[in-house]
Short mmCIF file of C-alpha atoms in Angstrom, two decimals:
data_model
loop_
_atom_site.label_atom_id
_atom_site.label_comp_id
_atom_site.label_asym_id
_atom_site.label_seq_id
_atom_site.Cartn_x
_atom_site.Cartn_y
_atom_site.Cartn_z
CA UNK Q 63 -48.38 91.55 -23.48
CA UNK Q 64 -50.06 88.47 -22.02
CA UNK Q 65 -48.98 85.42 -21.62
CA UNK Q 66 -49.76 83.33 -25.49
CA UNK Q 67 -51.08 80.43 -22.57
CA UNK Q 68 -53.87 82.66 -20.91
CA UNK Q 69 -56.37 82.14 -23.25
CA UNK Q 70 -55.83 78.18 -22.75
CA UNK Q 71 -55.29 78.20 -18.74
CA UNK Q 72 -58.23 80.41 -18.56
CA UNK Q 73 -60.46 78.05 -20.35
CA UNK Q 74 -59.44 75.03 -18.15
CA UNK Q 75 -60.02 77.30 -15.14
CA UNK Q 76 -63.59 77.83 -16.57
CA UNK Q 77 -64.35 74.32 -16.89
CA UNK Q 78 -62.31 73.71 -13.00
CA UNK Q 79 -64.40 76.27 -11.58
CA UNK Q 80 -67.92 76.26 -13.38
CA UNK Q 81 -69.83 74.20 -10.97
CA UNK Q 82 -68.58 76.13 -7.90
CA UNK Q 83 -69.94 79.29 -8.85
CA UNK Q 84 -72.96 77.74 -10.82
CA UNK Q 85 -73.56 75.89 -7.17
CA UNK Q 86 -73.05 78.79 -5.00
CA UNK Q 87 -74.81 81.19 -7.70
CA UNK Q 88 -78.08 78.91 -7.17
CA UNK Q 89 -77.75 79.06 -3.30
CA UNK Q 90 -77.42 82.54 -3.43
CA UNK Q 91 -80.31 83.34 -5.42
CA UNK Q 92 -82.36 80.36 -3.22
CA UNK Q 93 -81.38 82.35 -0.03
CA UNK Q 94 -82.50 85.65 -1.59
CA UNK Q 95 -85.67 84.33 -3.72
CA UNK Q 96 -86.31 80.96 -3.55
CA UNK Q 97 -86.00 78.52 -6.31
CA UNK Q 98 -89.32 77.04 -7.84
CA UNK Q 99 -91.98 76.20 -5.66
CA UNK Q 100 -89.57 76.29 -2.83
CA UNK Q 101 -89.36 79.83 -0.97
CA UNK Q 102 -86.33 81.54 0.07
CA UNK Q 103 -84.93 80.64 3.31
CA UNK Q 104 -81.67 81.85 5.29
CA UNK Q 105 -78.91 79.41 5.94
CA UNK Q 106 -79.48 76.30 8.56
CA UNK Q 107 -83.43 76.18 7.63
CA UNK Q 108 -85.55 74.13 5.49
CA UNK Q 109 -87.28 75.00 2.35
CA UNK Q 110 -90.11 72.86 1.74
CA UNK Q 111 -91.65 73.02 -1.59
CA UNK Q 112 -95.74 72.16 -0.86
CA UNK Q 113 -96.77 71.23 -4.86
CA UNK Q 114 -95.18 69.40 -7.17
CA UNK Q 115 -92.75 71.64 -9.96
CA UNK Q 116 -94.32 73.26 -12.20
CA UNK Q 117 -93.05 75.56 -15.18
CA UNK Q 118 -92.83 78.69 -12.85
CA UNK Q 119 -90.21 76.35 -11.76
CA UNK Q 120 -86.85 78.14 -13.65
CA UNK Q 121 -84.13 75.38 -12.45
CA UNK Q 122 -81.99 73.49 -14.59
CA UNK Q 123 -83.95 69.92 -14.33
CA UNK Q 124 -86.15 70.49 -11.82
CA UNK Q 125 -88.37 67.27 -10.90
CA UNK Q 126 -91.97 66.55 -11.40
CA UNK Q 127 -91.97 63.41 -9.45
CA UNK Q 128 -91.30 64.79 -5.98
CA UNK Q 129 -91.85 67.57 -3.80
CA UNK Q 130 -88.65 69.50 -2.89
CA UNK Q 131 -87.25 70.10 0.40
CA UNK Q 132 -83.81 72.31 0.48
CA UNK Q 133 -82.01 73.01 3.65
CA UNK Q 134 -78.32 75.91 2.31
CA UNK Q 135 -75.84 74.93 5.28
CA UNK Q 136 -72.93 76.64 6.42
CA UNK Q 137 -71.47 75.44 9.21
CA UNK Q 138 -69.42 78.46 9.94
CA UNK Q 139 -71.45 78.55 13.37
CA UNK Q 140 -70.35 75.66 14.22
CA UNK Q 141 -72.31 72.29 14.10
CA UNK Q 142 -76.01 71.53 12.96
CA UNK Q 143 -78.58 68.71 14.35
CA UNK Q 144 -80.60 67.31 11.66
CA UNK Q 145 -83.40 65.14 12.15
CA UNK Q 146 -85.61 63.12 9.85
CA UNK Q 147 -89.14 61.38 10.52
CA UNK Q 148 -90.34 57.59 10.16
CA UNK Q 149 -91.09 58.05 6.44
CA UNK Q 150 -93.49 54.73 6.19
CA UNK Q 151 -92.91 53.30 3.24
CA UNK Q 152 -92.63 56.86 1.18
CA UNK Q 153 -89.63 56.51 -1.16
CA UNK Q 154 -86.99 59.95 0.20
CA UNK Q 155 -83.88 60.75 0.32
CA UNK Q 156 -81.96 63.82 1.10
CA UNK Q 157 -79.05 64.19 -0.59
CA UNK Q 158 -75.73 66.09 0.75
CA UNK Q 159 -73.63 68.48 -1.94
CA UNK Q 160 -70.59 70.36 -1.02
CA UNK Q 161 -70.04 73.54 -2.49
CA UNK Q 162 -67.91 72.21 -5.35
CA UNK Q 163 -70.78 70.42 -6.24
CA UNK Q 164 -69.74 66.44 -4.59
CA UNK Q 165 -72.41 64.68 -3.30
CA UNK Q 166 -70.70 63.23 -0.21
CA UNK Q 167 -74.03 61.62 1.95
CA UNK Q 168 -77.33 60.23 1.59
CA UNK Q 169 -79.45 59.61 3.85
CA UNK Q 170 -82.88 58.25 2.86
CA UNK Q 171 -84.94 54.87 1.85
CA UNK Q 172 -82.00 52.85 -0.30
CA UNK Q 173 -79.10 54.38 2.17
CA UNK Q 174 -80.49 54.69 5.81
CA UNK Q 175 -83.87 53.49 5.62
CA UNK Q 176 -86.91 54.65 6.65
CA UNK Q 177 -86.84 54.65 10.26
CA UNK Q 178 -86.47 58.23 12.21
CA UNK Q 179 -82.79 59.64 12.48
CA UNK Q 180 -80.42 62.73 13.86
CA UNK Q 181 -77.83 63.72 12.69
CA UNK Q 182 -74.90 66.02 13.24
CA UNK Q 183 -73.42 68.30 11.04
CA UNK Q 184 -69.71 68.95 11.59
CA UNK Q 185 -67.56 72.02 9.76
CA UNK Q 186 -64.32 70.50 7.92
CA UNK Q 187 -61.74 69.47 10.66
CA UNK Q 188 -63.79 69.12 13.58
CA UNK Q 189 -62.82 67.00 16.60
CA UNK Q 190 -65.80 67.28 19.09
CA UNK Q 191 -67.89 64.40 20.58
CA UNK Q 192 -71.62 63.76 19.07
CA UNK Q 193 -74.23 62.96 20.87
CA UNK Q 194 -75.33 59.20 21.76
CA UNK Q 195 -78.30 57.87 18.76
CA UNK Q 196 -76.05 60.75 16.42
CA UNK Q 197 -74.75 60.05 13.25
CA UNK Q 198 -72.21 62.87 12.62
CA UNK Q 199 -72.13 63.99 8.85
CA UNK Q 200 -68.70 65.31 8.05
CA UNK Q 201 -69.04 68.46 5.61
CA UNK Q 202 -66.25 68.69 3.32
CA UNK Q 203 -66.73 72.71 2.75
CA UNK Q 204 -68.72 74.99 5.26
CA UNK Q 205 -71.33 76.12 2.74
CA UNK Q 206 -73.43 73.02 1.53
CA UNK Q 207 -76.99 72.14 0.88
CA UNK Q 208 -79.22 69.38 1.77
CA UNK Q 209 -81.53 68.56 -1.67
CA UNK Q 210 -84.47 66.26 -0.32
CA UNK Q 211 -86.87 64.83 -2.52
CA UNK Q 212 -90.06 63.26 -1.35
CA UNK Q 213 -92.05 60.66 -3.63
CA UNK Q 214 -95.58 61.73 -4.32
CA UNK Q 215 -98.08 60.65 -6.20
CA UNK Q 216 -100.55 64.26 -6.92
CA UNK Q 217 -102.26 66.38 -5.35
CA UNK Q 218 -104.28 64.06 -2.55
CA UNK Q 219 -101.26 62.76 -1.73
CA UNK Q 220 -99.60 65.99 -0.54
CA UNK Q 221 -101.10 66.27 2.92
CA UNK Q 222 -99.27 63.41 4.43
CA UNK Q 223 -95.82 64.86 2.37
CA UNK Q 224 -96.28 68.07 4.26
CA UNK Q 225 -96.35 66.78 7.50
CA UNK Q 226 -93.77 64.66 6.63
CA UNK Q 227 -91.81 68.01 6.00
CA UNK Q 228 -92.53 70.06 9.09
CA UNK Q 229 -91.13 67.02 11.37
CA UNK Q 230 -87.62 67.40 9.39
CA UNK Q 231 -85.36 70.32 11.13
CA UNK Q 232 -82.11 71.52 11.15
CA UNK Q 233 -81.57 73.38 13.29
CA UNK Q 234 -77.93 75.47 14.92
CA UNK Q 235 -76.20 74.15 18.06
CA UNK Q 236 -74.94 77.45 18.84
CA UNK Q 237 -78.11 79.26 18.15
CA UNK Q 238 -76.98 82.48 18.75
CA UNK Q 239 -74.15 82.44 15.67
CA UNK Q 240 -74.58 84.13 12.92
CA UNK Q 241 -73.52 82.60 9.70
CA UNK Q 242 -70.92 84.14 8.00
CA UNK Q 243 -72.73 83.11 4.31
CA UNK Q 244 -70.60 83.63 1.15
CA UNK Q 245 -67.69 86.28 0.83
CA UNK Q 246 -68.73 88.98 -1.64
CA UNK Q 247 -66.77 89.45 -4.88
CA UNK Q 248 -65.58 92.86 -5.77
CA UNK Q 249 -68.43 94.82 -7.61
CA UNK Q 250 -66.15 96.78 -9.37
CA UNK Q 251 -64.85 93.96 -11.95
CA UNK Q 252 -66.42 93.69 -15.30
CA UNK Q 253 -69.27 91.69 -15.61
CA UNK Q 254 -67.83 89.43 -18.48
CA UNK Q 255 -65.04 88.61 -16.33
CA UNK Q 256 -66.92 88.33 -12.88
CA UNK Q 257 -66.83 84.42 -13.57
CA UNK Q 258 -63.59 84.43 -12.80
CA UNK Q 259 -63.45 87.02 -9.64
CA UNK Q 260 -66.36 84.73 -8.27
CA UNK Q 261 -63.46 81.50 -8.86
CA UNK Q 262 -60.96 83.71 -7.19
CA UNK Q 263 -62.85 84.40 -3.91
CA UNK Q 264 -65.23 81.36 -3.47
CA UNK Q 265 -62.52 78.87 -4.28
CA UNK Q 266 -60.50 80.32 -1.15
CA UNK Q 267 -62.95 80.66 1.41
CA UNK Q 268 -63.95 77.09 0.40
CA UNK Q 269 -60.74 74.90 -0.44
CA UNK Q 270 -61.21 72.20 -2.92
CA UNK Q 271 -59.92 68.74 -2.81
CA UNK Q 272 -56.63 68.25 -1.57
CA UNK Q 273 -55.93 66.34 -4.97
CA UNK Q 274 -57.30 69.34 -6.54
CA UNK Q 275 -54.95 72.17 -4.71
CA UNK Q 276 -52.42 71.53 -7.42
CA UNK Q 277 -54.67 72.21 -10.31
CA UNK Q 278 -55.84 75.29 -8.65
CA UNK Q 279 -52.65 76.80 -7.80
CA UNK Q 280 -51.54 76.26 -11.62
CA UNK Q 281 -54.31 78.79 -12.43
CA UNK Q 282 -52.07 81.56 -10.84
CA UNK Q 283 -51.12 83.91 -13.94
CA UNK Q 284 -54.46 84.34 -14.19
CA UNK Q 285 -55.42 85.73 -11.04
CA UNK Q 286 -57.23 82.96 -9.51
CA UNK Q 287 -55.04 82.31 -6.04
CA UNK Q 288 -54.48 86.38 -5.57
CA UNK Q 289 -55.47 86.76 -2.24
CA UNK Q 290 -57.11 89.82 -0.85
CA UNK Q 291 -57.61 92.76 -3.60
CA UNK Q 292 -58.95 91.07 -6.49
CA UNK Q 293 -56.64 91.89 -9.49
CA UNK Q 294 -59.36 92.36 -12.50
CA UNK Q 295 -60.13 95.77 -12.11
CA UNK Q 296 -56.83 97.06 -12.81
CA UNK Q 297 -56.17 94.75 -16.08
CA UNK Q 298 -54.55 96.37 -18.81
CA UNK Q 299 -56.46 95.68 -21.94
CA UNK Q 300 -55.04 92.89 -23.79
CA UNK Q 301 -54.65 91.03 -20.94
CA UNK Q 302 -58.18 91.24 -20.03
CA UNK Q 303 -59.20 90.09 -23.75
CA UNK Q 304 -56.80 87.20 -23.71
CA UNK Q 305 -58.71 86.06 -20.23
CA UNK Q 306 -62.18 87.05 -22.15
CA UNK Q 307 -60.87 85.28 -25.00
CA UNK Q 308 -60.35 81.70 -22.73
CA UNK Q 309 -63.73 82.48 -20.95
CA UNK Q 310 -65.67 81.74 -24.42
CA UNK Q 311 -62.79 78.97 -25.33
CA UNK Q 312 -64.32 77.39 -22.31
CA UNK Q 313 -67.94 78.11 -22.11
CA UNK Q 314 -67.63 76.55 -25.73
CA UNK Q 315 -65.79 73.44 -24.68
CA UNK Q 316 -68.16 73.17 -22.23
CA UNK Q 317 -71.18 73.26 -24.61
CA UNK Q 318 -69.68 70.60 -26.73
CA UNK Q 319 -69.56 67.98 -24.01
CA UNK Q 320 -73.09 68.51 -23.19
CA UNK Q 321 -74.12 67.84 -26.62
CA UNK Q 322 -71.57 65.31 -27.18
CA UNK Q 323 -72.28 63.11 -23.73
CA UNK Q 324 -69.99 62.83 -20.85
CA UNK Q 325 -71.74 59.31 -20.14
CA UNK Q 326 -72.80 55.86 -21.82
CA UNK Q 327 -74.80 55.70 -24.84
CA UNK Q 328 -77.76 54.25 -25.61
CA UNK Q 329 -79.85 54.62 -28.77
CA UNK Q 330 -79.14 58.75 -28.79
CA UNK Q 331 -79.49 58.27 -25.02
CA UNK Q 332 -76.78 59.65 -22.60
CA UNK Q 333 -76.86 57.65 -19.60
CA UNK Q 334 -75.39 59.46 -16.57
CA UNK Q 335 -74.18 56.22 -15.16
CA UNK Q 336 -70.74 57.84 -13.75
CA UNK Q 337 -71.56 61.78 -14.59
CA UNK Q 338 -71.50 62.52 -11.04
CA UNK Q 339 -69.18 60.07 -10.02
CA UNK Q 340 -66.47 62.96 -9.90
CA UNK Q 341 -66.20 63.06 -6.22
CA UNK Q 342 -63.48 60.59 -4.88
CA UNK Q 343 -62.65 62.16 -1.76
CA UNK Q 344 -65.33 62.39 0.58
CA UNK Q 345 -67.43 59.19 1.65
CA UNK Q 346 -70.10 60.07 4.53
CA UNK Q 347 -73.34 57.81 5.42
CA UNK Q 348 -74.99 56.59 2.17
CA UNK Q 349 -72.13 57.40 -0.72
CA UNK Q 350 -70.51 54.02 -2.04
CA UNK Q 351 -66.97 53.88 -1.81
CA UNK Q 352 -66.54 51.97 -5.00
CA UNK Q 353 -63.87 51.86 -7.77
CA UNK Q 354 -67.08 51.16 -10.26
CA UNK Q 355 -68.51 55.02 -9.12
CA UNK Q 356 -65.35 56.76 -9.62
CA UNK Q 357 -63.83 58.89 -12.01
CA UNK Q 358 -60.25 58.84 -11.72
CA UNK Q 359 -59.23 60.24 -14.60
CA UNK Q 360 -58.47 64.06 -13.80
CA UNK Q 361 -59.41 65.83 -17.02
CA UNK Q 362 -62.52 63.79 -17.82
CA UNK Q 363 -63.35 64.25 -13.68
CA UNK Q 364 -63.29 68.02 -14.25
CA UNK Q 365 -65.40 68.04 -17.73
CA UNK Q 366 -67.70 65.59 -15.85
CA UNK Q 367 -68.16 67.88 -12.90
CA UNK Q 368 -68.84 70.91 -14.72
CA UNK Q 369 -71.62 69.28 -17.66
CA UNK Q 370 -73.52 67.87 -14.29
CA UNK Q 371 -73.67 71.18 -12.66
CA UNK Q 372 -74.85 73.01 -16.27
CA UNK Q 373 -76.64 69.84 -16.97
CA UNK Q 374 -78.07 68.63 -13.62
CA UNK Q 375 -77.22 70.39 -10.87
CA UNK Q 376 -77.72 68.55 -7.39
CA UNK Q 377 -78.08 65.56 -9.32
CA UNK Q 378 -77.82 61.92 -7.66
CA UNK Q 379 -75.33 59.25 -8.22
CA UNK Q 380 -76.29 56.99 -10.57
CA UNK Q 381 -77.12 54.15 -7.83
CA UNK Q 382 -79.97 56.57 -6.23
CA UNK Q 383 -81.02 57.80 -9.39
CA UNK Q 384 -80.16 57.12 -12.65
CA UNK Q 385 -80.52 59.42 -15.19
CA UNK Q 386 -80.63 59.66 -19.14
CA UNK Q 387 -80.59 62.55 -21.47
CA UNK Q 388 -81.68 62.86 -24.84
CA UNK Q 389 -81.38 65.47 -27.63
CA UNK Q 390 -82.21 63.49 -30.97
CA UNK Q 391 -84.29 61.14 -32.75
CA UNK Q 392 -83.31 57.72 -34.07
CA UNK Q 393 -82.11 59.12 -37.39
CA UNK Q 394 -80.11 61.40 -35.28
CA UNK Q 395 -82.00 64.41 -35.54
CA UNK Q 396 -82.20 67.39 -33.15
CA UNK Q 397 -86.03 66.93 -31.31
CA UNK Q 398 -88.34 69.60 -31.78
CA UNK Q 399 -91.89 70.19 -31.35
CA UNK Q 400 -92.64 71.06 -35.50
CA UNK Q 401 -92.72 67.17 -35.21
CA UNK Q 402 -94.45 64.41 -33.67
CA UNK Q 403 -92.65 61.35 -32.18
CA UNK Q 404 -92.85 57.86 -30.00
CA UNK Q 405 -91.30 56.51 -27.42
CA UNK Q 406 -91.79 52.38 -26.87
CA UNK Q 407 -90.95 51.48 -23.98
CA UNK Q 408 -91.20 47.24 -23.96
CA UNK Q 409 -90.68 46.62 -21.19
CA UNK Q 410 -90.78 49.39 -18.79
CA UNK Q 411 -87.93 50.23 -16.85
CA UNK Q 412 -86.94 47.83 -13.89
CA UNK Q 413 -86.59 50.05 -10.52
CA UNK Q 414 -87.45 49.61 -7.19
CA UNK Q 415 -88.77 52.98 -6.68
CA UNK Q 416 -90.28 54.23 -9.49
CA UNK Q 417 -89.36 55.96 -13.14
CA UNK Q 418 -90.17 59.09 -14.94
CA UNK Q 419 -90.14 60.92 -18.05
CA UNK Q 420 -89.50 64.49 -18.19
CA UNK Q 421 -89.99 67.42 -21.14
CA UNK Q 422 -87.90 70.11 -21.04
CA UNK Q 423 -87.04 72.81 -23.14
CA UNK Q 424 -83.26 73.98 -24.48
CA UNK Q 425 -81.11 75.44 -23.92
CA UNK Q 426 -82.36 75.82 -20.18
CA UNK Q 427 -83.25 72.79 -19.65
CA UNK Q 428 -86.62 74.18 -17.71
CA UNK Q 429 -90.02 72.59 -17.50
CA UNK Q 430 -92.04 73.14 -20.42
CA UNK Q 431 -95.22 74.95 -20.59
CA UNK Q 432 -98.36 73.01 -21.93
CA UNK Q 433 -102.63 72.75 -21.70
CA UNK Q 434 -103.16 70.07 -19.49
CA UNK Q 435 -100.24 70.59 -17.24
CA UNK Q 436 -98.80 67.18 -17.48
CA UNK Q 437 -94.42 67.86 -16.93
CA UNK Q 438 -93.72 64.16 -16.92
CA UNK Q 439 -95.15 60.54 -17.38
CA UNK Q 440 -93.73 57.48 -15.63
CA UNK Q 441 -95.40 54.08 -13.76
CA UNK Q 442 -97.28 56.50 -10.99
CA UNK Q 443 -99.11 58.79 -13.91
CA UNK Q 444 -102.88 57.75 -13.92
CA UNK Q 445 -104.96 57.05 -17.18
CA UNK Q 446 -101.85 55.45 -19.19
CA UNK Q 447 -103.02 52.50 -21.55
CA UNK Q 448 -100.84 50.10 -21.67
CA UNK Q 449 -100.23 47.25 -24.38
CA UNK Q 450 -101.09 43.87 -23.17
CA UNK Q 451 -97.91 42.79 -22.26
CA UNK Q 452 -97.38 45.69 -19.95
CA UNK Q 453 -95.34 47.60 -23.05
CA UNK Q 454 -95.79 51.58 -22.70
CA UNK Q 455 -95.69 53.56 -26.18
CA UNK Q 456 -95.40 57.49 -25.13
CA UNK Q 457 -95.96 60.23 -27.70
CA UNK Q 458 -94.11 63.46 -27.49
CA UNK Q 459 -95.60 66.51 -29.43
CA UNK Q 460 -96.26 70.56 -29.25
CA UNK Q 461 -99.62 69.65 -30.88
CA UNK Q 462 -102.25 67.14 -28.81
CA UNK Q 463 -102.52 63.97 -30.67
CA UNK Q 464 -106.16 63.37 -31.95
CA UNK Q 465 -106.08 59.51 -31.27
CA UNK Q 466 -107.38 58.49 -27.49
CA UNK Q 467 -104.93 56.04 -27.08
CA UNK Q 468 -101.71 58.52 -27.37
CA UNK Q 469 -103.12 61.28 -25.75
CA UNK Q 470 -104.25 59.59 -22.75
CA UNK Q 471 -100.17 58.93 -23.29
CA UNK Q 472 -99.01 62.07 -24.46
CA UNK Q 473 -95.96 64.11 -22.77
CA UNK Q 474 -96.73 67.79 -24.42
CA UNK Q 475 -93.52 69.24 -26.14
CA UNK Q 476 -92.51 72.94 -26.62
CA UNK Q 477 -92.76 74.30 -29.87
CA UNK Q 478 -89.00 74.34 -29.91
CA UNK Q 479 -86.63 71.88 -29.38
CA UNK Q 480 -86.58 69.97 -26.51
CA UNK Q 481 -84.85 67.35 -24.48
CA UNK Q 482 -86.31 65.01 -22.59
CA UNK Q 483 -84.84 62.96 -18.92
CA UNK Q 484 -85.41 59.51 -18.12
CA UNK Q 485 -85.25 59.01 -14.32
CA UNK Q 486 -85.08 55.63 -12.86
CA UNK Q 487 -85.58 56.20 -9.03
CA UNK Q 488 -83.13 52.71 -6.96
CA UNK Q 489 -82.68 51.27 -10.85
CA UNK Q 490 -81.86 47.95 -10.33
CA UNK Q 491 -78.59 45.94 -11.84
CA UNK Q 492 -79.90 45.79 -15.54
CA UNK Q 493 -80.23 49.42 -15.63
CA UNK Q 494 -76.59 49.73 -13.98
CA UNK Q 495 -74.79 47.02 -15.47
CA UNK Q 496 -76.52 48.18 -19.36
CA UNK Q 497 -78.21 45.38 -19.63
CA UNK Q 498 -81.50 46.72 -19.87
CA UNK Q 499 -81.57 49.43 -22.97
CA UNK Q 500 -83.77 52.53 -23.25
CA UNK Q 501 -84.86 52.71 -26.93
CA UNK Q 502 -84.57 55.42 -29.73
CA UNK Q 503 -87.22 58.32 -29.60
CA UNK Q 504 -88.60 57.64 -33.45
CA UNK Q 505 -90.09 60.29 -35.33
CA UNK Q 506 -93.88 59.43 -37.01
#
């Protein structure tokens, strides 16, 4: 007979090791098939993305505002050069995520500037000597991936993005190696408990934390530091349902803090203020080593990680990007598109860069669908009427509205529910500090 604890241990070990395999799940499938508008690409190359997301686009959150460009790493042969172009005064930033999902360097307008750069990419523990003008970028795993995100404002304004694109390179100093890419987990487990195979294997090729080592080794009766033959295929039966057993215990938890908010609240709003502020370890160019942008609490720095990954994956800290969430009305209702609603927005967010509002459908959280093709509204969308004091009133519905005013500013719904993201692109100190408040979504 099992262990009475599996269930339990297994269900933490869900939530511990969710966004690695979510993370390296994604990467797989980008090097195999591309993600979105961006094609596949092996690892060490760029993917540039040359429209804007659309709903072909089936990643969790993807972005209407900017075109993507994604770069998988894995530094296995050794370091990579990476070089960036003068951006003008384009609003970028590429953004650095291990493969437990940390974002540990920026580089970009609000970090680095605009100005051209190189870089050099360095495996965990190197020693070696960069070149002069080189800004060496300390990986914390081997596998990573560089998420870059280019502000653009439609269609005409993709020309100068692309070329923009083709001038940033990564590019192998050793171009001969071969990458070594991500260990294969044994085929021959069950599907239902691949999850935790996937844990087993990924989580030793690519060592957490050193905080975190503890944690992991604690997840041993379960199988997860067995090194070598993978010890799932040979369960006996009730040992394998106790471990399927803490698998949904998990994915349920999991669910729950989603729905529930891992961040600040605001008028049914969850603000993701410090949802990816999880990573306290590893500081490179552009991260903020701040005690106001860390979670050091270890159980709510686990749920945290593993909601952004299901939630947001390769999602900025807050002080890039700020993000809000929303799921219900102001009477606390689920949103759907059987009904017609209004957002007010007096005033408008204050960034520096710019803001957004995007529909997307549950439980996917992918782009939704609609006639006129219109993903998101924010202060770059043209056509919006405004009040006269610069007040924005945005109607969300499945069905177009008939009056000119709100459909010149409507964001089209599914005919399910929905939930819409508020991005504020460099939000300024009211935004970060709660002093400025996002208000309720109000049903009409």
């Amino acid at each position: 007979m099992p262990d009475q604890n599996v269930p339990e241990l297994t269900a933490q070990a869900y939530l511990y090791g969710f966004p690695l395999v979510f993370n390296l799940d994604s990467i797989e499938r980008f090097l195999r098939e591309g993600i979105g508008e961006n094609p596949a690409t092996p690892f060490n190359g760029f993917s540039h993305a040359r429209t804007l997301a659309s709903a072909s686009a089936t990643f969790v959150s993807v972005n209407n505002d900017t075109v993507y460009s994604i770069a998988p790493i894995d530094l296995s042969v050794g370091p990579v050069t990476f070089h960036v172009p003068d951006a003008g005064d384009r609003y970028y930033v590429m953004q650095f995520v291990d493969a437990w999902t940390d974002n540990f360097a920026y580089v970009g307008t609000r970090s680095t500037g605009n100005r051209a750069g190189d870089y050099l990419l360095v495996p965990p523990g190197w020693t070696g000597t960069a070149p002069d003008d080189t800004t060496v970028i300390h990986f914390p795993t081997t596998v990573g991936v560089i998420v870059g995100r280019w502000a653009c404002t439609g269609a005409d304004d993709l020309p100068a993005v692309h070329a923009l694109q083709d001038a940033t390179t990564v590019t192998a100093v050793d171009r001969a190696a071969q990458p070594a890419g991500l260990p294969s987990p044994d085929p021959t487990v069950a599907p239902d408990l691949m999850f935790l195979e996937k844990v087993r294997v990924w989580s030793q090729a690519f060592p957490p934390a050193k905080r975190d080592l503890a944690l992991q080794d604690s997840f041993a009766p379960i199988g997860l530091t067995t090194a070598g033959v993978s010890p799932y295929p040979s369960l006996d039966a009730d040992h394998a349902s106790a471990l399927r057993a803490g698998l949904g215990e998990g994915q349920e938890e999991l669910g729950n803090a989603m729905q529930s908010g891992a961040g600040a609240g605001q008028n049914g709003w969850q603000l993701t203020l410090h949802l990816f502020d999880y990573n306290i370890d590893f500081f490179e160019v552009g991260t903020r080593d701040d005690e106001n942008f860390k979670i050091t609490d270890p159980n709510q720095r686990i749920l945290a990680r593993a909601v952004a990954a299901k939630a947001g994956l390769w999602g900025n800290h807050a002080y890039e990007a700020t993000y809000a969430m929303i799921y219900t009305d102001s009477a606390g209702r689920q949103l759907t598109g059987a009904n017609t609603y209004t957002l007010r927005l007096d005033p408008t967010p204050p960034v520096n860069a710019f803001w957004s509002v995007t529909m997307y459908s549950t439980p996917d959280f992918y782009l939704c669908a609609n006639p006129i093709d219109r993903y998101s509204i924010g202060d770059r969308t043209p056509g919006l009427v405004y009040d006269d004091n610069g007040a924005l009133t945005i109607t969300l519905s499945h069905t177009e509205p008939a009056d000119p005013k709100a459909r010149a500013n409507w964001l089209p719904a599914p005919q399910g529910d929905f939930r819409p993201c508020m991005r504020m692109y460099e939000p300024q100190p009211p935004i970060l500090d709660q002093t400025y408040t996002l208000p309720p979504i109000t049903k009409t």
